[in-house]
XYZ file of C-alpha atoms in Angstrom:
633
model
C 39.039 187.695 -61.826
C 40.930 189.462 -64.693
C 41.891 193.283 -64.659
C 40.270 195.081 -67.253
C 40.771 198.742 -68.557
C 40.613 200.546 -71.718
C 43.422 200.248 -74.319
C 44.602 203.329 -75.338
C 44.934 204.168 -79.140
C 48.243 203.834 -79.503
C 48.681 200.615 -77.809
C 46.016 198.994 -79.940
C 47.418 199.806 -83.245
C 51.023 199.026 -81.942
C 49.035 195.447 -81.366
C 47.104 195.453 -84.559
C 50.245 195.769 -86.341
C 51.854 192.554 -85.144
C 48.641 190.481 -84.883
C 48.933 188.210 -87.687
C 44.503 187.713 -88.095
C 44.059 191.346 -87.867
C 47.140 192.965 -90.291
C 45.064 193.049 -92.844
C 42.086 195.202 -91.531
C 41.938 198.701 -92.814
C 42.120 201.780 -90.831
C 38.199 202.471 -90.692
C 37.826 198.715 -89.114
C 40.843 199.399 -86.883
C 38.864 202.505 -85.626
C 35.290 200.854 -85.064
C 37.708 198.097 -82.926
C 39.354 200.653 -80.948
C 36.147 201.925 -79.225
C 35.506 198.132 -77.991
C 39.004 197.355 -76.865
C 39.284 196.328 -73.027
C 42.485 194.648 -71.455
C 42.940 191.805 -68.737
C 45.606 190.850 -67.132
C 46.582 187.232 -66.283
C 48.997 186.368 -63.611
C 51.829 183.962 -64.004
C 50.139 180.247 -63.852
C 46.918 181.057 -64.080
C 44.674 179.260 -66.899
C 43.013 181.832 -69.588
C 41.461 178.597 -71.352
C 40.505 175.716 -69.604
C 39.235 172.103 -71.685
C 35.935 171.309 -70.576
C 35.248 175.226 -69.367
C 36.789 178.173 -69.415
C 35.602 181.629 -71.472
C 33.327 181.223 -74.273
C 32.783 184.435 -75.297
C 35.426 186.152 -76.412
C 39.131 186.041 -78.535
C 42.370 187.191 -76.707
C 45.379 188.804 -78.118
C 48.047 188.833 -76.046
C 49.511 192.531 -75.831
C 52.477 191.513 -73.332
C 53.824 188.436 -71.656
C 53.340 184.515 -72.817
C 51.202 181.559 -73.076
C 51.725 177.936 -73.103
C 48.958 176.250 -75.600
C 48.676 172.145 -73.926
C 46.276 169.492 -75.526
C 45.150 166.763 -74.455
C 44.829 163.224 -75.737
C 42.917 160.354 -74.171
C 45.118 158.137 -72.207
C 48.513 160.235 -72.606
C 49.795 163.005 -70.386
C 48.941 166.281 -71.961
C 51.515 168.066 -74.490
C 52.905 171.090 -75.006
C 52.048 172.456 -78.718
C 52.684 175.579 -79.166
C 53.862 178.880 -77.419
C 52.323 182.028 -77.758
C 53.715 186.026 -77.435
C 52.432 189.626 -78.028
C 50.515 189.858 -81.409
C 49.135 186.343 -80.885
C 45.607 184.877 -80.606
C 44.207 182.344 -78.196
C 40.823 181.131 -78.051
C 39.724 180.253 -81.736
C 38.580 177.190 -80.174
C 36.577 178.161 -77.218
C 34.938 180.397 -79.224
C 33.764 178.254 -81.828
C 32.246 176.191 -79.222
C 34.885 173.435 -79.798
C 36.849 174.164 -76.408
C 36.050 170.000 -75.093
C 38.287 168.506 -77.502
C 41.376 170.644 -76.795
C 43.263 171.616 -73.988
C 44.273 174.418 -72.169
C 46.306 177.848 -72.642
C 48.149 178.602 -69.466
C 50.182 181.844 -68.658
C 53.819 181.476 -67.997
C 54.658 185.022 -67.143
C 52.210 187.633 -66.282
C 50.319 188.018 -69.808
C 48.119 190.867 -70.878
C 45.287 190.102 -73.123
C 43.421 192.444 -75.798
C 40.027 191.200 -75.554
C 37.592 190.647 -78.744
C 33.998 190.121 -77.960
C 32.241 186.698 -79.897
C 29.961 189.361 -81.497
C 32.897 191.463 -82.978
C 34.738 188.481 -83.927
C 31.862 186.813 -85.841
C 30.559 190.273 -87.319
C 34.049 190.469 -88.872
C 33.672 186.870 -89.964
C 30.843 187.485 -92.030
C 31.745 190.901 -93.509
C 35.828 190.621 -93.423
C 36.848 187.950 -95.717
C 40.406 189.157 -95.169
C 39.863 188.437 -91.649
C 37.920 185.182 -92.125
C 40.556 184.106 -94.331
C 43.807 184.689 -91.589
C 41.134 183.231 -88.814
C 40.626 180.029 -90.229
C 44.003 179.371 -91.474
C 45.156 180.158 -87.708
C 42.921 177.925 -86.608
C 43.955 174.949 -88.884
C 47.838 175.735 -88.749
C 47.515 176.085 -85.093
C 44.827 173.790 -83.480
C 44.891 170.859 -86.153
C 47.879 170.578 -88.138
C 50.758 171.342 -84.938
C 48.692 169.042 -82.303
C 48.002 166.028 -85.086
C 51.805 166.423 -85.283
C 51.995 166.485 -81.784
C 49.738 163.656 -81.324
C 52.280 161.684 -84.085
C 55.571 162.680 -82.177
C 56.199 159.186 -80.892
C 60.400 159.932 -80.083
C 62.691 163.195 -80.652
C 63.505 161.433 -83.905
C 60.681 164.000 -84.815
C 61.274 167.372 -86.238
C 64.555 169.400 -85.894
C 66.521 172.623 -84.992
C 65.289 174.721 -82.402
C 61.796 174.112 -82.392
C 62.620 171.021 -80.372
C 63.886 172.700 -77.211
C 60.690 174.967 -77.682
C 58.000 172.164 -78.099
C 59.475 169.050 -76.209
C 58.262 168.872 -72.600
C 61.575 167.896 -70.114
C 59.413 165.176 -68.930
C 59.864 163.499 -72.530
C 63.982 163.868 -72.471
C 64.882 162.748 -68.998
C 65.820 158.611 -69.017
C 63.876 156.487 -67.323
C 65.776 154.823 -65.119
C 66.845 157.451 -62.187
C 69.184 156.068 -59.554
C 69.186 157.148 -55.964
C 71.176 157.103 -53.088
C 70.379 157.943 -49.032
C 72.703 160.078 -48.140
C 74.197 158.031 -45.012
C 75.830 155.229 -48.019
C 79.282 155.720 -47.997
C 81.395 157.391 -50.629
C 82.725 153.995 -52.063
C 79.680 152.780 -52.324
C 77.825 155.477 -54.059
C 80.804 155.449 -56.496
C 79.994 151.735 -57.067
C 76.609 152.488 -57.597
C 77.248 154.776 -60.398
C 80.145 152.940 -61.991
C 77.639 149.422 -62.283
C 74.661 151.425 -63.066
C 76.845 153.654 -66.011
C 75.740 156.958 -64.860
C 77.280 160.257 -64.286
C 75.023 161.498 -61.179
C 73.672 160.400 -58.149
C 70.518 161.802 -56.626
C 70.310 161.878 -52.745
C 67.011 161.227 -50.938
C 65.443 161.376 -47.964
C 63.722 158.665 -45.879
C 60.752 159.724 -47.843
C 62.396 159.717 -51.249
C 62.764 163.477 -51.469
C 65.751 164.475 -53.118
C 68.308 166.626 -50.787
C 71.394 166.766 -53.184
C 73.156 165.445 -55.832
C 76.633 164.209 -56.737
C 78.585 163.877 -59.789
C 81.684 163.357 -61.519
C 83.289 166.008 -60.739
C 82.316 165.781 -57.279
C 84.220 162.503 -56.770
C 87.232 164.298 -58.399
C 87.230 167.701 -56.757
C 86.013 166.926 -53.495
C 87.299 163.288 -52.795
C 90.369 162.493 -55.171
C 91.965 166.198 -54.465
C 91.170 166.781 -51.315
C 92.218 163.264 -50.246
C 88.584 162.325 -48.386
C 88.180 159.002 -46.707
C 86.118 156.987 -48.981
C 84.556 155.622 -45.677
C 82.251 158.966 -45.235
C 78.604 159.487 -45.638
C 78.236 160.496 -49.245
C 76.189 163.636 -47.900
C 79.683 165.240 -47.216
C 80.326 166.059 -50.881
C 76.590 166.222 -52.238
C 75.701 169.764 -53.592
C 72.604 170.328 -51.893
C 71.770 173.584 -54.197
C 68.997 171.888 -56.492
C 67.302 173.359 -59.214
C 63.952 171.635 -60.617
C 62.081 171.630 -63.382
C 58.390 170.516 -63.755
C 58.020 167.396 -66.681
C 55.817 169.479 -68.312
C 58.046 172.567 -68.787
C 59.437 172.804 -72.327
C 63.492 172.207 -73.035
C 63.780 176.132 -73.422
C 62.839 176.828 -70.098
C 65.048 173.586 -68.486
C 67.737 175.600 -70.439
C 67.389 178.870 -69.302
C 67.063 177.515 -65.751
C 70.554 175.768 -66.313
C 72.082 178.895 -68.206
C 71.225 181.223 -65.178
C 72.010 179.016 -62.447
C 75.241 178.308 -64.096
C 74.381 174.104 -63.500
C 74.774 171.193 -65.688
C 72.194 168.805 -64.341
C 68.198 169.958 -63.212
C 65.788 167.668 -61.065
C 62.510 166.630 -62.934
C 59.619 166.515 -60.535
C 56.111 165.271 -61.781
C 52.727 165.882 -59.604
C 55.418 166.524 -56.852
C 57.293 163.188 -57.391
C 60.952 162.971 -58.722
C 61.219 161.835 -62.202
C 64.332 161.739 -63.003
C 67.292 164.428 -63.963
C 68.160 166.410 -66.682
C 71.535 166.881 -67.692
C 72.593 169.206 -70.169
C 74.073 166.396 -72.467
C 70.320 165.628 -72.953
C 69.614 168.877 -74.297
C 72.777 168.704 -76.811
C 71.279 165.742 -78.073
C 68.147 167.719 -79.619
C 70.442 169.400 -81.821
C 73.897 170.647 -83.040
C 74.132 174.311 -82.533
C 71.711 175.293 -79.190
C 72.650 177.646 -76.586
C 73.753 174.177 -74.753
C 76.628 173.987 -77.338
C 77.711 177.339 -77.348
C 78.195 177.240 -73.459
C 79.724 174.238 -73.888
C 82.294 175.769 -76.643
C 82.840 178.770 -74.407
C 83.752 176.569 -71.257
C 86.182 174.962 -73.218
C 88.043 177.360 -74.300
C 91.646 178.396 -72.978
C 92.475 181.526 -74.737
C 90.392 184.738 -75.327
C 91.192 184.682 -78.857
C 89.320 181.218 -79.131
C 86.120 182.953 -78.074
C 85.603 184.365 -81.712
C 83.399 181.315 -82.983
C 81.284 181.408 -79.630
C 80.475 185.027 -80.263
C 79.420 184.006 -83.685
C 77.677 181.635 -82.486
C 75.632 183.628 -80.282
C 74.860 185.765 -83.409
C 73.939 182.543 -85.603
C 71.504 181.543 -82.507
C 69.822 184.860 -83.039
C 69.317 184.328 -86.518
C 67.725 180.764 -86.094
C 65.494 182.080 -83.641
C 64.166 184.773 -85.606
C 63.805 183.186 -88.957
C 61.505 180.615 -86.892
C 59.446 183.648 -86.271
C 60.391 184.427 -82.546
C 60.544 188.071 -81.366
C 63.310 190.001 -79.076
C 61.368 189.231 -75.984
C 61.169 185.409 -76.611
C 65.171 185.274 -76.960
C 66.374 188.237 -75.195
C 66.657 185.885 -71.640
C 68.335 182.666 -73.013
C 70.960 185.671 -74.962
C 71.900 187.749 -72.328
C 72.918 184.787 -70.598
C 75.005 183.580 -73.199
C 76.700 187.175 -73.388
C 77.154 186.731 -69.815
C 79.202 183.546 -70.292
C 80.849 184.706 -73.126
C 82.270 187.920 -71.171
C 82.645 186.126 -67.917
C 85.425 183.813 -69.715
C 86.965 186.569 -71.591
C 88.037 187.804 -67.893
C 88.295 184.445 -66.457
C 91.012 183.885 -68.761
C 92.909 187.511 -69.077
C 92.711 187.456 -64.717
C 94.312 183.902 -65.624
C 97.051 185.140 -67.549
C 97.475 187.979 -65.158
C 97.564 186.328 -61.918
C 95.306 187.400 -58.477
C 94.077 191.113 -58.493
C 96.149 193.384 -55.996
C 92.552 194.955 -54.705
C 89.106 194.649 -54.524
C 87.251 195.008 -57.672
C 83.960 194.974 -59.879
C 83.766 194.644 -63.739
C 80.678 196.952 -65.297
C 79.148 196.714 -68.317
C 77.824 200.374 -69.885
C 75.299 201.676 -72.385
C 73.492 198.862 -74.082
C 75.263 196.175 -72.872
C 74.512 197.514 -69.392
C 70.847 197.892 -69.753
C 70.545 194.268 -71.456
C 68.027 195.178 -73.861
C 69.315 194.428 -77.247
C 69.442 190.922 -78.205
C 72.087 191.850 -81.340
C 74.764 193.335 -79.324
C 76.688 195.569 -81.343
C 79.237 197.428 -79.194
C 80.369 196.398 -75.859
C 81.237 199.505 -73.324
C 82.609 198.679 -69.779
C 84.789 199.819 -66.662
C 86.958 198.398 -63.972
C 86.337 199.635 -60.665
C 88.082 198.640 -57.831
C 88.792 199.559 -53.717
C 91.178 202.645 -53.330
C 94.209 201.449 -52.677
C 96.103 201.882 -49.434
C 99.510 203.341 -50.526
C 101.147 204.975 -53.508
C 103.100 201.621 -54.034
C 99.945 199.986 -54.062
C 98.123 202.427 -55.822
C 100.851 202.178 -59.010
C 100.369 198.370 -58.763
C 96.648 198.456 -58.706
C 96.526 200.941 -62.079
C 99.282 198.586 -63.710
C 97.645 195.534 -62.924
C 93.412 196.961 -63.976
C 95.249 198.775 -66.834
C 96.328 195.310 -68.274
C 92.835 194.052 -67.820
C 91.261 196.759 -69.505
C 93.553 196.884 -72.515
C 93.020 192.967 -72.910
C 89.378 193.237 -72.521
C 88.975 196.177 -75.131
C 91.507 194.240 -77.945
C 89.273 191.176 -77.232
C 85.938 192.405 -77.757
C 86.629 193.686 -80.821
C 87.997 190.412 -82.070
C 84.933 188.850 -80.530
C 83.021 191.277 -83.058
C 81.785 194.151 -81.013
C 82.885 197.431 -81.770
C 84.699 199.527 -78.979
C 82.054 201.546 -78.025
C 84.061 204.518 -76.852
C 87.706 205.031 -75.510
C 88.230 201.823 -73.914
C 87.520 200.281 -70.561
C 87.034 202.911 -67.989
C 89.460 201.756 -65.335
C 89.720 203.779 -61.799
C 89.489 203.473 -58.533
C 86.037 204.549 -56.114
C 87.693 207.253 -55.434
C 88.639 209.087 -59.261
C 85.185 207.379 -60.529
C 83.571 209.981 -57.801
C 85.873 212.649 -58.846
C 84.990 211.718 -62.408
C 81.258 212.028 -61.664
C 81.624 215.266 -59.786
C 83.224 216.743 -62.057
C 80.405 215.899 -65.032
C 78.037 217.313 -62.504
C 79.962 220.632 -61.755
C 80.434 221.246 -65.582
C 77.084 220.220 -66.939
C 77.815 220.823 -70.502
C 76.656 219.203 -73.874
C 80.254 216.784 -73.301
C 80.092 215.820 -69.781
C 76.305 215.295 -70.020
C 77.312 212.834 -73.282
C 79.966 211.005 -71.505
C 77.533 210.434 -68.465
C 74.963 208.459 -69.888
C 76.327 205.167 -70.470
C 77.303 205.020 -66.871
C 73.810 205.586 -66.341
C 73.242 202.300 -67.514
C 76.003 200.558 -65.756
C 75.858 196.847 -64.152
C 77.801 194.661 -62.441
C 79.451 192.002 -64.643
C 81.391 190.401 -62.395
C 83.341 190.761 -58.589
C 81.943 193.085 -55.456
C 78.948 194.855 -56.497
C 78.876 197.047 -53.086
C 81.852 199.154 -55.261
C 79.232 200.208 -57.453
C 76.806 200.704 -54.685
C 78.858 202.661 -52.806
C 79.895 204.537 -55.954
C 76.221 205.404 -56.596
C 75.255 206.682 -52.965
C 77.969 209.479 -53.520
C 76.843 210.067 -57.456
C 73.034 210.544 -56.490
C 73.889 212.502 -53.141
C 75.766 214.824 -55.379
C 73.241 214.790 -58.495
C 69.765 216.274 -56.446
C 72.014 219.073 -55.118
C 72.999 220.117 -58.955
C 69.714 220.107 -60.538
C 71.328 222.144 -63.392
C 72.524 218.789 -64.421
C 68.843 217.265 -65.050
C 68.041 220.365 -66.910
C 70.954 220.263 -69.049
C 70.411 216.730 -69.410
C 67.187 217.202 -70.569
C 68.040 219.896 -73.179
C 70.762 216.926 -74.454
C 68.100 214.046 -75.050
C 65.608 216.098 -76.920
C 68.069 217.037 -79.508
C 67.793 213.859 -81.180
C 64.059 213.740 -82.252
C 62.281 211.136 -84.005
C 62.429 211.329 -87.783
C 58.608 212.544 -88.507
C 57.210 215.894 -89.180
C 54.238 217.558 -87.218
C 52.480 216.158 -90.815
C 53.134 212.511 -90.053
C 55.649 212.446 -92.879
C 59.045 210.299 -92.268
C 62.156 212.357 -92.962
C 64.578 210.483 -94.620
C 68.781 210.922 -95.311
C 69.057 212.647 -98.548
C 72.087 211.669 -99.981
C 73.390 208.129 -100.683
C 74.622 205.550 -99.073
C 71.426 205.641 -97.086
C 69.206 207.895 -99.224
C 65.802 207.427 -98.363
C 66.364 205.500 -95.343
C 66.315 206.491 -91.644
C 68.086 205.023 -88.198
C 65.662 203.357 -86.429
C 68.272 202.724 -83.690
C 69.730 206.246 -83.028
C 66.442 208.115 -84.384
C 63.727 205.933 -82.953
C 65.194 203.825 -80.276
C 67.855 206.151 -78.483
C 65.253 208.842 -77.857
C 62.758 206.049 -76.099
C 65.543 204.905 -74.407
C 67.072 208.510 -73.186
C 63.450 209.487 -72.146
C 63.133 206.479 -69.762
C 66.383 206.853 -68.150
C 65.721 210.598 -67.629
C 62.719 210.111 -65.551
C 64.333 207.209 -63.755
C 67.658 209.099 -63.014
C 65.092 211.724 -61.643
C 63.126 209.184 -59.824
C 66.366 207.883 -58.282
C 65.884 204.603 -59.908
C 68.791 202.565 -60.415
C 67.855 199.681 -62.162
C 69.391 199.599 -65.793
C 67.105 197.636 -68.208
C 64.469 199.786 -69.859
C 61.220 197.168 -69.145
C 62.492 197.688 -65.379
C 62.873 201.137 -65.173
C 59.062 201.604 -66.774
C 57.826 199.267 -64.103
C 59.717 200.604 -61.304
C 58.888 204.201 -62.664
C 54.994 203.170 -62.535
C 54.879 201.812 -59.238
C 56.487 205.172 -58.138
C 54.082 207.407 -59.525
C 56.185 209.524 -61.545
C 55.394 211.795 -63.915
C 56.167 209.388 -66.760
C 53.318 206.725 -65.052
C 50.419 207.843 -67.051
C 52.300 206.541 -70.244
C 54.509 203.723 -69.219
C 52.295 201.201 -70.676
C 52.288 203.187 -74.121
C 56.003 203.164 -73.679
C 56.472 199.784 -72.895
C 54.431 198.515 -75.965
C 56.344 201.290 -77.912
C 59.828 200.112 -76.831
C 59.201 196.204 -77.625
C 57.699 197.158 -81.067
C 60.905 199.429 -82.100
C 63.308 196.440 -80.208
C 61.733 193.743 -82.450
C 61.380 195.992 -85.591
C 65.428 196.747 -84.774
C 66.769 193.616 -84.306
C 65.074 192.776 -87.697
C 66.569 195.197 -89.773
C 69.881 194.763 -87.992
C 69.733 190.984 -88.829
C 68.753 191.775 -92.019
C 71.974 194.223 -92.994
C 74.269 191.687 -90.805
C 73.419 188.981 -92.979
C 74.275 190.578 -96.295
C 77.534 192.155 -94.656
C 76.472 195.414 -94.627
C 77.123 195.570 -90.486
C 74.518 195.699 -87.759
C 73.572 199.137 -87.938
C 69.512 199.838 -88.064
C 69.250 201.812 -91.415
C 65.152 201.336 -92.456
C 63.827 201.710 -95.210
C 59.383 202.521 -94.800
C 58.976 200.912 -97.991
C 59.807 197.486 -96.556
C 56.954 197.855 -94.144
C 53.068 196.879 -94.361
C 50.732 199.456 -94.270
C 49.640 198.927 -90.359
C 53.435 198.428 -89.551
C 54.031 202.397 -91.338
C 50.987 203.544 -89.069
C 52.308 202.302 -86.138
C 55.756 203.138 -86.702
C 54.207 207.112 -87.474
C 52.062 207.029 -84.218
C 55.150 205.662 -82.015
C 57.450 208.014 -83.488
C 54.718 211.174 -83.081
C 54.712 209.974 -78.951
C 57.950 209.879 -78.492
C 58.061 213.831 -79.943
C 55.034 214.584 -77.624
C 57.093 213.267 -74.337
C 60.452 215.263 -75.945
C 57.982 218.592 -75.872
C 56.878 217.990 -72.343
C 60.615 217.258 -71.063
C 61.150 220.802 -72.909
C 58.001 222.705 -71.409
C 59.053 221.527 -67.896
C 62.505 221.807 -67.541
C 63.340 225.044 -69.645
C 66.321 224.158 -71.909
C 69.771 225.727 -71.596
C 71.918 226.359 -74.420
C 74.354 223.705 -74.499
């Protein structure tokens, strides 16, 4: 049974602001809904609505998570016709008593829904024309027009753009002539089979037909020709055994994410537990010209760091395509982060290739917003290089020269790729020097050292030996808990920047040009929230860097922030989505990526939600002030 609990006022209003069918309801109606609100959480993979059965008494609006909608046609496989995210509704057909004609709504990740009971919905339909209009528009667009288009789609010629990635099941894209071979077949015979079949890969199977590995053209080149291996050996000697699979019903975007995440070019497609085919990056590239995979391919083909500028621009273009297609940051963040990782890894690879092997074990770190990985339109890049302590003065001189060179080159390249430097270049030093830096900051505990340290508490390993970072953090946190004044000063520092709202819930605007009548949503809204979460995470010893992950762990640990975690999560996603849209609109106009927001551009519910979020953040800042006795800084 789903877990059901009451939903608080702030979370509900943020949700209602995002909901297409509820956005026209006035504040009085919203207040009446508050008293009837409930939440339920569905585990990943669970069926929320099922054809020929399931819930029939309520309309569900997604608070967080994601749902895929599958429709059934007689004599055909189920088709995926839609994705639903936060603010979207599910259950139109069920509440109308027509669920048997349609399909299933399945949670593709843990999904929390806000529940409107059947009687409440019908009362709204009778009494609120605006709601009825929205309701039936959604019913027609999502459940009649879209499924009909899906049933008419006979090939990949239908549609275009990014929609194909989100709507096309991988089972429709795989070639029907899957070629397999047994593991004891010789390398020579396997090559002959691939040549005769005109395929670039071969799936290796056991006696029961279960896949055990895969070989590609590249394996013949790298593992046979390059190493002078005998072609009489069994093909199992050169197969790759790390198999990543996708269900035939998964969409291409889900398969794409797996390819990016595992850095692979082939993925096995299974249906009902049986091998159906193999999907390649080339198959996905054929869906559309400008896709995440086309950007990955372009990144991989670059030979000089300067050549990656177009790739970075392509990532921003992909973000724009996703936004204009109605997606929110929560939907696109996973794909975009994988693209950023690929981009930065390529920059480092090309730089290191030009300099030769490193003189010491090291790791490359991303700090601040790049380290948190919770901003899709990444504006600036702060980074650091941490290397093993040198063994002699001569070795130290070599390390300083080598890693400083990498630092300087990465900073220059980041600017050429369109990122702001994000501070004074890339901090570079040995483990001991980093420890001394943190100790100096902790001992000084003033406004300057607090501000300097904050991005370093958001750092994550981008490449190299992550154990070096853990060794550093062990020392830092050990010293931190002995120097509690540091947290008191940090508390005083982070509450200096308050949201732009008065005690009477009036926005505070810039009073002079060029941003008169606006406020910076990034600096005055999102940053205070992120600072609060980081502060509580440091206090609780949470070393995760992303804001959503920090909130999740803080809730599990039962920290002081636990009662407010859900509200903070909703507020964070609301602000992030609004901030990203504001940045993108500014960037499109050639005004940079700053998030200067004019509240006049918001509808009434957006304005109301934003004011409530700002007031909520202000209350949390007051709590920090009361508990940590602000110190003059």
